[in-house]
Amino acid sequence: MDHYDNIQTKGSNERFKVINYRKAITAIRALDYEITSEEMALKVPRVGKKIAQKIGECVSLGRIKKLDHLNWDNERQQVETLFKSVYGVGSEKTTEWYNKGLRTLDDLRKLPDLTKNQISGLKYYDDLLKRIPRSEVAQIGKVVESAAKQLHLDIESRVTGSYRRGKPDCGDIDIVIARPNVDNGDELFAIMNHLMRELINQGFLVDHLSLPTWSDDMANRPKHFKYMGICKLPGPDAVHHHIDILIVPWIHLGAVLLYFTGNDICNRSMRLLAANRGMRLSDKGLFEGVIRGKNRKRVNEGRWVAGRTEREIFEYLKIDYLEPYEREC
Ligand code: TTP
Ligand code: MG
């Protein structure tokens, strides 16, 4: 998947291969047994013939033959994949750094012009790679929820992402917060400010990757605020994790929960379905009366018709409701 990911371009065949690998990886991760042959791999849903064959090679040879024959620079590939696994590092930088002769994370650590996010990505590199056990995600969710409820008891805080889909472990923590009947930017921003201050004071938020921004024209409008940072539970052995906290208008809560619960392939399918019905689905809601011109490019915003709850979005799209654990596409 990394190989195809590195060489893919928009709309290319490789792009679809990446998606197929992602689907297969998700399906395999959900298994509670080990795959020990190509035949076994082939029986797993979403694992096609070619991927099964490669799994067979991994099992019997310990490597994938195609990678030996590919006409690419193996070292470059490995180093660039390593660099790209650092938070805040994109493909352009990885190539530039490789060309400059950098090969290890310690080489990167010496660079004078790293961005703030790259510095954090390197500082917490080992911790951020670790999957987070479900129980710890739940604990972290409680910390955030209690801090939010200090301000208003009726605030709702929900852990979304892979946790809400029922995964046994997660890559990061995705939290969505809203308050009944509160849609305006100024009130939502006040909740965000309180939450950040409280969680920093507690020593829970230890580093910020992206802070929500404010402009005065947001005051009376529904507005989404997103915080991205690094958190940790108390204790000397606590592991640092990536956390995203979103504070959103009550009116958009369903659409946001739907988006941030994912998975991303499921989101993509639902958006496509909406588009095929002359509608548009975003993290703000479902819009109808959407007109698309050349190359399906949208020419208007459309009229907001659903998004307060997830169920109303499914109903409006005329599809059966999917429980979060069923949204594994
Ligand atoms: P992630 O936290 O990236 O994904 P995840 O929670 O499903 O998995 P992980 O355990 O690795 O954290 O994003 C949260 C949700 O946001 C994801 O499930 C769907 C949505 N999303 C997209 O639809 N497209 C994207 O490109 C990304 C990054 C997220
Ligand atoms: Mg996640």
Short mmCIF file of N, CA and C in Angstrom, two decimals, residues 27 156 193:
data_model
loop_
_atom_site.label_atom_id
_atom_site.label_comp_id
_atom_site.label_asym_id
_atom_site.label_seq_id
_atom_site.Cartn_x
_atom_site.Cartn_y
_atom_site.Cartn_z
N ALA A 27 -10.13 -5.20 6.99
CA ALA A 27 -10.80 -6.49 7.17
C ALA A 27 -9.90 -7.45 7.95
N GLU A 156 -22.63 17.91 25.70
CA GLU A 156 -22.46 16.51 25.32
C GLU A 156 -21.09 16.31 24.69
N ASN A 193 -12.46 27.58 24.62
CA ASN A 193 -11.47 28.28 25.45
C ASN A 193 -11.39 27.71 26.85
#
